[in-house]
Every structure is written in structure tokens, then in C-alpha cells.
Coordinates of C-alpha atoms in Angstrom, one line a residue:
M1 CA 0.1 -0.1 0.0
K2 CA 3.0 2.3 0.8
K3 CA 4.3 1.9 -2.6
Q4 CA 1.2 2.6 -4.4
F5 CA 0.6 5.6 -2.1
M6 CA 4.3 6.8 -2.8
R7 CA 3.5 6.4 -6.8
A8 CA 0.2 8.4 -6.5
K9 CA 2.0 11.3 -4.8
Q10 CA 4.9 11.2 -7.4
I11 CA 2.2 11.4 -10.4
A12 CA 0.5 14.3 -8.5
N13 CA 3.7 16.2 -7.9
Q14 CA 5.0 15.5 -11.6
S15 CA 1.5 16.7 -12.9
I16 CA 1.9 20.2 -11.1
G17 CA 5.8 20.4 -11.9
R18 CA 7.0 20.0 -8.3
A19 CA 8.8 16.9 -9.2
E20 CA 10.9 15.8 -12.0
K21 CA 10.0 13.1 -14.6
T22 CA 12.7 10.8 -15.9
E23 CA 12.5 10.5 -19.8
I24 CA 12.6 7.2 -21.5
S25 CA 15.8 6.5 -23.3
D26 CA 15.9 8.0 -27.0
K27 CA 16.6 4.3 -28.4
L28 CA 13.7 2.9 -26.5
Q29 CA 11.4 5.5 -27.8
Q30 CA 12.5 5.0 -31.4
I31 CA 12.3 1.2 -31.1
E32 CA 8.6 1.8 -29.4
K33 CA 7.4 4.1 -32.1
K34 CA 8.3 1.4 -34.9
S35 CA 6.6 -1.4 -32.7
E36 CA 3.4 0.6 -32.2
A37 CA 3.1 1.5 -36.0
A38 CA 3.6 -2.3 -36.8
K39 CA 0.9 -3.2 -34.2
K40 CA -1.6 -0.5 -35.6
S41 CA -1.0 -1.9 -39.0
L42 CA -1.6 -5.4 -37.9
S43 CA -4.6 -4.7 -36.1
T44 CA -6.1 -3.1 -39.1
V45 CA -5.0 -6.1 -41.3
V46 CA -7.1 -8.4 -38.9
K47 CA -10.2 -6.2 -38.8
V48 CA -10.3 -6.1 -42.6
F49 CA -9.8 -9.8 -43.0
V50 CA -12.3 -11.0 -40.4
P51 CA -15.3 -9.5 -42.2
Y52 CA -13.8 -10.4 -45.6
I53 CA -13.6 -14.3 -44.3
N54 CA -17.1 -14.1 -42.8
G55 CA -15.6 -14.3 -39.0
T56 CA -12.7 -15.9 -37.4
G57 CA -13.0 -19.2 -35.7
V58 CA -16.2 -20.1 -37.8
D59 CA -16.8 -23.6 -38.9
K60 CA -17.7 -24.3 -42.6
E61 CA -21.1 -24.9 -42.2
K62 CA -21.8 -21.5 -40.7
R63 CA -19.5 -19.8 -43.1
L64 CA -21.6 -21.6 -46.1
R65 CA -24.9 -20.3 -44.5
K66 CA -23.3 -16.7 -45.0
N67 CA -21.7 -17.3 -48.2
H68 CA -23.2 -15.0 -51.2
A69 CA -22.4 -17.2 -53.9
S70 CA -24.0 -20.2 -52.3
H71 CA -27.0 -17.9 -51.5
L72 CA -27.3 -16.6 -55.1
G73 CA -27.0 -20.1 -56.4
Q74 CA -30.0 -21.6 -54.1
S75 CA -31.9 -18.5 -55.2
L76 CA -31.4 -18.9 -58.8
Q77 CA -32.5 -22.5 -58.6
D78 CA -35.6 -21.6 -56.7
C79 CA -36.8 -19.1 -59.0
T80 CA -36.9 -21.5 -61.9
A81 CA -39.6 -23.8 -60.2
N82 CA -42.4 -22.3 -62.4
L83 CA -40.7 -22.3 -65.5
P84 CA -41.4 -25.2 -68.1
S85 CA -39.1 -28.1 -68.3
D86 CA -38.0 -27.2 -71.8
S87 CA -37.4 -23.5 -71.0
V88 CA -34.0 -22.4 -72.0
L89 CA -33.9 -20.0 -69.3
K90 CA -34.7 -22.9 -66.6
S91 CA -31.9 -25.0 -67.9
V92 CA -29.2 -22.0 -68.0
V93 CA -30.2 -20.7 -64.6
M94 CA -30.1 -24.2 -62.9
D95 CA -26.6 -24.6 -64.5
L96 CA -25.6 -21.3 -63.1
G97 CA -26.9 -22.1 -59.6
T98 CA -25.2 -25.2 -59.5
A99 CA -22.0 -23.6 -60.5
L100 CA -22.4 -21.2 -58.0
N101 CA -23.2 -23.5 -55.1
E102 CA -19.7 -25.4 -56.1
V103 CA -18.1 -21.8 -56.2
G104 CA -19.3 -21.1 -52.8
K105 CA -17.8 -24.3 -51.2
L106 CA -14.6 -23.3 -52.6
Q107 CA -14.9 -19.9 -51.2
V108 CA -15.7 -21.2 -47.8
N109 CA -12.7 -23.7 -48.1
A110 CA -10.6 -20.5 -48.8
E111 CA -12.0 -18.6 -45.9
A112 CA -11.3 -21.4 -43.5
N113 CA -7.7 -21.6 -44.9
I114 CA -7.1 -17.8 -44.9
D115 CA -8.5 -17.8 -41.3
E116 CA -6.0 -20.6 -40.2
D117 CA -3.0 -19.4 -42.0
V118 CA -3.3 -15.7 -42.0
V119 CA -5.8 -14.1 -39.3
I120 CA -5.1 -16.6 -36.6
P121 CA -1.5 -16.4 -36.7
I122 CA -1.3 -12.5 -37.2
S123 CA -3.8 -12.4 -34.2
N124 CA -1.7 -14.6 -32.1
V125 CA 1.2 -12.2 -32.6
L126 CA -0.9 -9.1 -31.6
E127 CA -2.4 -11.3 -28.5
N128 CA 1.1 -12.6 -27.4
D129 CA 2.7 -9.2 -27.2
G130 CA 4.1 -8.6 -23.8
A131 CA 4.8 -4.8 -24.4
A132 CA 1.7 -3.5 -22.7
K133 CA 2.6 -5.3 -19.4
A134 CA 6.5 -4.4 -19.8
K135 CA 5.2 -0.8 -20.2
K136 CA 3.3 -0.8 -17.1
R137 CA 6.2 -2.4 -15.3
L138 CA 8.4 0.5 -16.5
S139 CA 5.9 3.1 -15.6
G140 CA 5.9 1.9 -12.1
A141 CA 9.5 1.4 -11.9
R142 CA 10.1 4.9 -13.1
L143 CA 7.7 6.1 -10.5
D144 CA 9.4 4.4 -7.8
M145 CA 12.9 5.6 -9.1
D146 CA 11.8 9.2 -9.5
S147 CA 10.1 9.0 -6.0
A148 CA 13.2 7.6 -4.5
K149 CA 15.1 10.5 -6.0
S150 CA 12.9 13.3 -4.7
R151 CA 13.0 11.9 -1.3
L152 CA 16.8 11.6 -1.5
N153 CA 17.2 15.3 -2.8
K154 CA 15.0 16.4 -0.1
E155 CA 16.6 14.7 2.7
K156 CA 20.1 16.2 1.3
E157 CA 18.5 19.8 1.5
R158 CA 17.1 19.3 4.6
S159 CA 20.3 17.9 6.5
S160 CA 22.7 20.2 4.7
G161 CA 24.1 21.3 8.2
S162 CA 23.9 18.1 10.1
V163 CA 24.2 15.2 7.6
N164 CA 22.3 12.2 8.7
M165 CA 24.6 9.5 6.9
V166 CA 22.8 6.5 7.7
K167 CA 19.6 8.0 6.4
L168 CA 21.2 9.4 3.3
K169 CA 22.7 6.0 2.6
T170 CA 19.4 4.2 3.1
L171 CA 17.6 6.8 0.7
N172 CA 20.6 6.5 -1.8
D173 CA 20.7 2.5 -1.9
E174 CA 16.9 2.7 -2.5
Y175 CA 17.3 5.2 -5.4
E176 CA 20.0 3.1 -6.9
N177 CA 17.9 -0.2 -6.4
N178 CA 15.1 1.6 -8.0
E179 CA 17.3 2.9 -10.8
K180 CA 18.6 -0.5 -11.4
I181 CA 15.0 -1.9 -11.9
F182 CA 14.0 0.9 -14.1
N183 CA 16.8 0.3 -16.5
Q184 CA 15.8 -3.4 -16.4
A185 CA 12.2 -2.4 -17.1
Q186 CA 13.4 -0.5 -20.0
D187 CA 15.4 -3.3 -21.5
G188 CA 12.3 -5.6 -20.9
L189 CA 10.3 -3.3 -22.8
A190 CA 12.8 -2.9 -25.5
I191 CA 12.9 -6.7 -25.7
E192 CA 9.3 -6.9 -26.0
H193 CA 9.0 -4.5 -28.8
L194 CA 12.1 -6.0 -30.5
Q195 CA 10.6 -9.5 -30.2
F196 CA 7.3 -8.3 -31.6
L197 CA 9.3 -6.8 -34.6
S198 CA 11.0 -10.0 -35.2
N199 CA 7.6 -11.3 -36.3
E200 CA 7.8 -9.3 -39.5
T201 CA 8.9 -12.1 -41.7
M202 CA 6.4 -14.6 -40.5
V203 CA 3.6 -11.9 -40.8
A204 CA 4.7 -11.3 -44.4
S205 CA 4.6 -15.1 -45.0
S206 CA 1.0 -15.0 -43.9
V207 CA 0.2 -12.5 -46.4
L208 CA 1.6 -14.6 -49.1
N209 CA -0.4 -17.4 -47.7
F210 CA -3.5 -15.3 -48.4
V211 CA -2.4 -14.6 -52.0
D212 CA -1.8 -18.4 -52.4
H213 CA -5.3 -19.3 -51.1
Q214 CA -6.8 -16.8 -53.3
M215 CA -5.0 -17.8 -56.4
L216 CA -6.1 -21.4 -55.4
Y217 CA -9.6 -20.2 -55.0
L218 CA -9.9 -18.3 -58.1
K219 CA -8.3 -21.1 -60.3
E220 CA -10.8 -23.6 -59.1
A221 CA -13.7 -21.2 -59.4
I222 CA -12.6 -20.4 -63.2
A223 CA -12.3 -24.1 -63.6
V224 CA -15.8 -24.6 -62.3
Y225 CA -17.3 -21.8 -64.7
E226 CA -15.3 -23.6 -67.6
A227 CA -17.0 -26.7 -67.0
F228 CA -20.4 -25.2 -67.0
R229 CA -20.0 -22.8 -69.8
P230 CA -20.4 -25.3 -72.4
S231 CA -23.6 -26.8 -71.0
I232 CA -25.0 -23.3 -70.7
Q233 CA -24.0 -22.3 -74.4
K234 CA -25.4 -25.6 -75.8
S235 CA -28.8 -24.8 -74.0
I236 CA -28.7 -21.6 -75.7
E237 CA -27.7 -22.8 -79.3
Q238 CA -30.0 -25.4 -79.0
S239 CA -33.1 -23.5 -77.9
P240 CA -35.5 -22.7 -80.4
R241 CA -36.8 -19.7 -78.4
K242 CA -34.6 -17.2 -80.1
K243 CA -35.3 -13.8 -81.7
V244 CA -36.3 -14.1 -85.3
F245 CA -36.3 -10.5 -86.4
G246 CA -33.1 -8.5 -86.9
V247 CA -31.2 -11.8 -86.9
T248 CA -28.8 -12.7 -89.9
L249 CA -30.2 -15.5 -92.2
T250 CA -27.4 -17.7 -91.5
E251 CA -27.6 -17.6 -87.8
H252 CA -31.2 -17.9 -88.0
L253 CA -31.2 -20.9 -90.2
Q254 CA -28.4 -22.6 -88.1
T255 CA -30.4 -21.9 -84.6
F256 CA -33.8 -23.5 -86.1
K257 CA -31.9 -26.0 -88.1
R258 CA -33.9 -25.1 -91.4
E259 CA -33.2 -24.4 -95.1
I260 CA -36.0 -21.8 -95.3
A261 CA -36.5 -18.9 -92.8
V262 CA -39.7 -19.8 -90.7
V263 CA -41.2 -16.4 -91.6
L264 CA -40.9 -17.0 -95.3
E265 CA -42.3 -20.6 -94.9
E266 CA -45.3 -19.9 -92.5
C267 CA -46.3 -16.6 -94.1
I268 CA -46.2 -17.8 -97.6
K269 CA -47.9 -21.1 -96.7
Y270 CA -50.7 -19.2 -95.0
I271 CA -51.1 -16.9 -98.0
T272 CA -50.9 -19.5 -100.5
E273 CA -53.6 -21.5 -98.6
N274 CA -55.9 -18.7 -97.8
A275 CA -55.4 -15.4 -100.0
M276 CA -53.8 -16.0 -103.5
E277 CA -56.6 -14.0 -105.0
T278 CA -56.7 -11.2 -102.2
E279 CA -56.5 -7.8 -104.0
G280 CA -53.5 -5.5 -103.2
L281 CA -51.3 -8.2 -101.3
F282 CA -48.0 -6.8 -99.9
R283 CA -49.1 -3.2 -101.3
I284 CA -52.3 -2.6 -98.7
T285 CA -50.9 -1.9 -95.2
G286 CA -51.9 -4.5 -92.4
S287 CA -52.9 -3.7 -88.9
A288 CA -50.1 -2.5 -86.6
S289 CA -51.2 -4.2 -83.6
Q290 CA -51.7 -7.6 -85.4
M291 CA -48.2 -7.3 -86.9
K292 CA -46.8 -6.7 -83.7
L293 CA -48.3 -9.8 -82.3
L294 CA -47.2 -11.7 -85.2
R295 CA -43.7 -10.5 -84.6
A296 CA -43.8 -11.1 -81.1
A297 CA -44.8 -14.6 -81.6
Y298 CA -41.9 -15.1 -83.9
D299 CA -39.5 -13.7 -81.4
G300 CA -40.9 -15.3 -78.3
V301 CA -41.8 -18.8 -79.4
G302 CA -40.3 -19.1 -83.0
S303 CA -43.6 -19.5 -84.8
I304 CA -47.2 -18.2 -85.3
E305 CA -48.6 -21.3 -85.7
S306 CA -49.7 -21.4 -81.8
I307 CA -51.7 -18.1 -82.3
L308 CA -53.0 -19.0 -85.6
D309 CA -54.6 -22.0 -84.1
E310 CA -56.4 -19.8 -81.8
R311 CA -60.0 -19.4 -82.8
D312 CA -60.3 -16.0 -81.1
F313 CA -57.4 -14.5 -83.2
I314 CA -57.7 -14.6 -87.0
P315 CA -55.1 -12.1 -88.5
G316 CA -55.9 -10.0 -91.5
I317 CA -54.0 -11.3 -94.7
H318 CA -52.3 -7.9 -95.2
S319 CA -50.9 -8.3 -91.6
I320 CA -49.5 -11.6 -92.7
A321 CA -47.9 -10.2 -95.8
G322 CA -46.9 -7.1 -93.9
T323 CA -45.0 -9.3 -91.2
L324 CA -43.3 -11.0 -94.2
K325 CA -42.0 -7.6 -95.6
Q326 CA -41.0 -6.4 -92.2
Y327 CA -38.9 -9.7 -91.8
L328 CA -37.0 -9.0 -95.1
R329 CA -36.6 -5.2 -94.5
E330 CA -35.0 -5.9 -91.1
L331 CA -32.5 -8.7 -92.0
P332 CA -29.1 -7.3 -91.1
E333 CA -27.9 -8.6 -94.7
P334 CA -30.5 -8.3 -97.3
L335 CA -31.6 -11.5 -99.1
M336 CA -30.0 -10.3 -102.2
T337 CA -26.9 -9.2 -100.3
H338 CA -25.0 -6.0 -99.8
E339 CA -21.9 -7.8 -101.3
F340 CA -23.4 -8.0 -104.8
Y341 CA -25.4 -4.7 -104.6
D342 CA -23.3 -3.0 -107.4
E343 CA -23.5 -6.3 -109.6
W344 CA -27.2 -6.5 -109.4
I345 CA -27.3 -2.7 -110.5
D346 CA -25.0 -3.3 -113.3
A347 CA -26.8 -6.5 -114.5
A348 CA -30.1 -4.7 -114.4
K349 CA -28.8 -1.7 -116.6
Y350 CA -26.6 -4.1 -118.8
S351 CA -26.0 -2.6 -122.2
I352 CA -23.8 -3.5 -125.1
V353 CA -21.4 -1.1 -127.3
A354 CA -22.5 -1.3 -131.1
C355 CA -20.8 0.4 -134.1
Y356 CA -23.0 1.8 -136.7
N357 CA -21.8 4.1 -139.6
K358 CA -18.5 4.8 -137.7
A359 CA -20.6 5.8 -134.5
L360 CA -20.8 4.0 -131.2
Y361 CA -24.1 3.4 -129.6
M362 CA -25.3 1.7 -126.2
I363 CA -27.8 -1.0 -127.1
T364 CA -29.6 -2.9 -124.3
D365 CA -29.7 -6.7 -125.4
P366 CA -32.5 -8.3 -123.2
Q367 CA -30.8 -11.8 -123.4
E368 CA -27.4 -10.5 -122.5
R369 CA -29.0 -8.5 -119.6
L370 CA -30.9 -11.8 -118.4
Q371 CA -27.8 -13.7 -118.5
E372 CA -25.9 -11.2 -116.5
L373 CA -28.9 -11.2 -113.8
W374 CA -28.6 -15.0 -114.0
R375 CA -24.8 -15.0 -113.2
V376 CA -25.0 -12.6 -110.1
N377 CA -28.2 -14.8 -109.0
R378 CA -26.1 -17.8 -109.1
S379 CA -23.2 -16.0 -107.2
L380 CA -25.2 -15.6 -104.1
P381 CA -24.4 -17.8 -100.9
K382 CA -26.4 -21.0 -101.0
E383 CA -28.8 -20.0 -98.0
N384 CA -29.4 -16.5 -99.8
Y385 CA -30.1 -18.3 -103.2
E386 CA -32.2 -20.9 -101.6
N387 CA -34.7 -18.5 -99.7
L388 CA -34.7 -16.1 -102.8
K389 CA -35.7 -19.0 -104.8
F390 CA -38.6 -19.9 -102.3
L391 CA -39.9 -16.4 -102.2
I392 CA -39.6 -15.6 -106.0
T393 CA -41.2 -18.8 -106.8
F394 CA -44.3 -17.6 -104.6
L395 CA -44.3 -14.2 -106.0
A396 CA -44.3 -15.7 -109.6
T397 CA -47.3 -17.7 -108.7
L398 CA -49.1 -14.8 -107.1
A399 CA -48.6 -12.6 -110.1
E400 CA -50.3 -15.3 -112.3
N401 CA -53.6 -14.3 -110.5
A402 CA -52.8 -10.5 -111.3
E403 CA -56.3 -10.2 -113.1
I404 CA -57.8 -11.0 -109.7
N405 CA -55.5 -9.6 -107.2
K406 CA -54.3 -6.9 -109.1
M407 CA -50.7 -7.6 -108.0
S408 CA -48.7 -8.1 -111.3
S409 CA -45.0 -8.9 -111.3
S410 CA -44.2 -5.0 -111.9
N411 CA -46.6 -4.4 -109.0
L412 CA -44.9 -7.0 -106.8
A413 CA -41.4 -5.7 -107.6
L414 CA -42.4 -2.2 -106.8
V415 CA -43.3 -3.0 -103.3
M416 CA -40.8 -6.0 -102.6
A417 CA -37.7 -4.9 -104.3
P418 CA -36.7 -2.1 -101.6
N419 CA -37.0 -5.0 -99.0
L420 CA -34.7 -7.3 -101.0
L421 CA -31.6 -5.1 -102.0
Q422 CA -30.3 -1.9 -100.3
S423 CA -27.0 -0.4 -100.3
S424 CA -24.8 -1.2 -97.1
L425 CA -24.3 2.5 -96.6
Q426 CA -27.8 3.5 -95.3
G427 CA -30.2 0.7 -95.9
L428 CA -33.5 1.6 -97.3
E429 CA -33.1 5.4 -96.9
S430 CA -29.7 5.4 -98.7
P431 CA -29.3 8.1 -101.5
T432 CA -27.6 5.0 -103.4
S433 CA -30.7 2.8 -103.1
Q434 CA -32.9 5.9 -104.0
V435 CA -30.9 6.6 -107.2
H436 CA -31.0 3.0 -108.3
F437 CA -34.5 2.1 -107.3
N438 CA -35.6 1.7 -111.0
E439 CA -32.7 -0.8 -111.5
I440 CA -33.6 -2.8 -108.1
T441 CA -37.2 -2.9 -109.4
S442 CA -36.4 -4.1 -112.6
A443 CA -34.1 -6.8 -111.4
V444 CA -36.7 -8.2 -109.1
Q445 CA -39.3 -7.9 -111.7
S446 CA -36.9 -10.2 -114.2
L447 CA -36.6 -12.6 -111.5
I448 CA -40.4 -13.0 -111.1
D449 CA -40.9 -13.0 -114.9
H450 CA -38.4 -15.6 -115.9
C451 CA -38.6 -17.4 -112.4
E452 CA -38.2 -21.0 -113.9
W453 CA -35.3 -20.0 -116.1
F454 CA -33.5 -18.3 -113.1
F455 CA -34.0 -21.1 -110.8
Q456 CA -33.9 -24.1 -112.9
E457 CA -31.0 -26.1 -111.6
D458 CA -29.6 -27.5 -114.8
C459 CA -29.9 -24.0 -116.6
V460 CA -26.4 -22.8 -118.1

């Protein structure tokens, strides 16, 4: 109790400047400053890591319940319960959910490993640090030493005339003993700080462990996604529920495993069976709402057969024809192709140079012109050629009823040509397409008028 009283008294005297306070050595202060900075950094590292790994000292089952990837995977799988079994979205989301569940397990393993090899070792370094106790011992030793020094100095001043050698010796011995304890306490604190700093390499190795565990987790997670990606891609590629409008002819035919585009085949079949004698086909505008519905059916389920079977929905024939034109117009690459645009134009206005009375004349030779058109037509890619053949054959049949439906080959060419051939520059609104409108129309009309010749397989 006496020692505690003396320490409290010394603190009070030092706080009001009535007693001196021995300073800690500069060397110890430098070591302590470096050590405290390292402790602060390590404490921050632990605080950052713990929430990142969903806590420290937590078993894997609890980690899994907190894991975001596992939560997401399970939620994705649950949300597909009401989707039909043949839904591509169901298949894709189920695969992704399974992949996320596997990734979640990998992440939990990584978290547990990081906890064991990174967080716990660093935490142990902080928890086993004896500097706080050593600093407390040093503080007490300094107070004891300063208190003994103060009593010794006061006794010297009080007994300046008659020195009490016994008491002075006792106080001096007490001071020297406390000074020795103080110096030992300084050394003890320095040892604790230096021992803490000696863990730097071990701590750095723990950080490297984090890198290794993260690399392994990411590598394994990528492997999981790589394993599931082909299945997801296959489901998408094999799904018939793909958009039809605005998709290239080649992609559409590959997706639906067809030779003729579904819009051409279904719309032409419907018109052939129901409306070959309807006046103004492809010229009269159809119902905008019906055309939107027909388009939505194609893009949604890849066919209009399901809605045509509904008794409550009987589309106008002009809506069917308008949908066909819209499909052709929105092809990224027109049926007669951008590539052969110039060749179609040149063939449509084909002329030969003739000499008469020493003068040159441009003479249009119908047979030569048709032969040039035939050459361009046969140069088309196979899928374009086959679909153009299917369409032109239908238009030629339609033109045979021109007296009734008022759609001659020239009328059909006028309304269909802009949807079959455009310049690659600006589509239908291209100045080039406008300038060459007559040539484009003429080329299409020639195809209709001479359909059998153009598409006869053994024609040479």
C-alpha cells in the first residue's frame, strides 16, 4: 500500500511540476514508435480480413450459410420452379445456380484456410505481445525511481548542516536499487518490442499465404465456370426460342436447323392456302397491332402457328403479308446481299456497245441482260439463293393471278424490291438505293417474270 501511495503522490507532484520526471531513453522511444506503428497496421489487417472471411474461428457450415455465392446459387435455382421443363432459361439458370453452389463451397474452403493461415497467426502475434505489461512495469519502476530520487534530494537539502549519513545511505541505496529496476524495465520493454518486430517475416509469410489461397480459389472457381459454360452455351444454341427478326439469315437457319427462314415459310404457306386472290397483297398495309403480335410470336416462340390455331385470333391477310415484308426489311444482310449490290445494279442496266456508220451506240440486249442477272443470282451464298428462290417462286405464282389480285410482277417488284436489296451505306434510306430504285425494281421483276429460267438447276 505504501508503494502505491508513493507512486500516486509522485504522479501528482509530476503533474503540477513539483517533481522531475525521468525520460525514457531515445533508443527505446525509437524502438517503441516502430513497434507501435507495426501493431496498428497488423490490427487493421486483422479487422479488414475478419469480415472478408465472414468471421474468425467459424466452422464451415456457418460460413456456407453466410456465403453470397451459395445464397445466389440457391436463389437462382428456386426461382426456376415455375418455368417449364423445356425452358432454355430454366436450364441455363439451373446450371448457373449449381456452378455458384460449387464456387461457394470453394470460397468457404478458402476462407477457412485464410483464417487458419493468415488471420489466426497474425492475431496470435498481437495477443501474445507482452509490451503492454512491460510498459506498465516500466511506468511503475520510473515512478518508484523518481520518488526515491525526490526523497533523497529532499533529505540532502534538509540535512545540509547536520548530515544523517545513515538515512542518506538508506535513501541512496533505495534510489540506486530503483534505478537498476528502471533500467531493467527499459530493457524488458525494448526486448518485448524487438521480439514483436522479429515476427515481421512470419507475418509477411502469412500475407503470402493469403495470396496463395486466393489464387487457388480463383483458379478452381474459373475451372467450375469453364466446366459449366459449354452446357450453358449448348442450351442457348439448341433453344428454338431465339429472336427471329433482326437476326442474320445464316444464324437464323443454323439456330432453327432449317433451310428456309421460318417467317418466309409460314407466311407464304398461310397466304398460299388462304389469299392468293386477295387484292393488293403486299401493297395494302396490315394492322399494326396484329403485325406486332405476329412479330412477338416469332421472337417469343419462333412460330405463329400457336396463335393461328387460336379461334379468337384470325389475322388479316395483309398483316401476314406485312409481317413477311418487315422480316425481309430488318435482315441485317438483305436477301440479295450487300456484297452483290453493285453487280445487281450493273446487270439490271446491262448494255453492249455497237458500232454503226462509224458511230458507237449503247444498245440494251435483253438476253445478255438476263444472262448477267442469272450470273449474279447464281453467285449468291447458298442460303440466300435458296430463300430467294422460295420467295420469288411464290411471287411468280401470285403474279399469275394478277387479273384478280391486281398484283402483277411489276407491282410486286415495286413493293418487294426495296426489302430485298439495299446499299450497305444507309439501308432503305440510302441515297444510293433511291438513285438505283428503278434498277433494283427491274432486277426483281425480271426474277419474277423468268422465275423458272433463273432457278432451274440445270440452266447454263
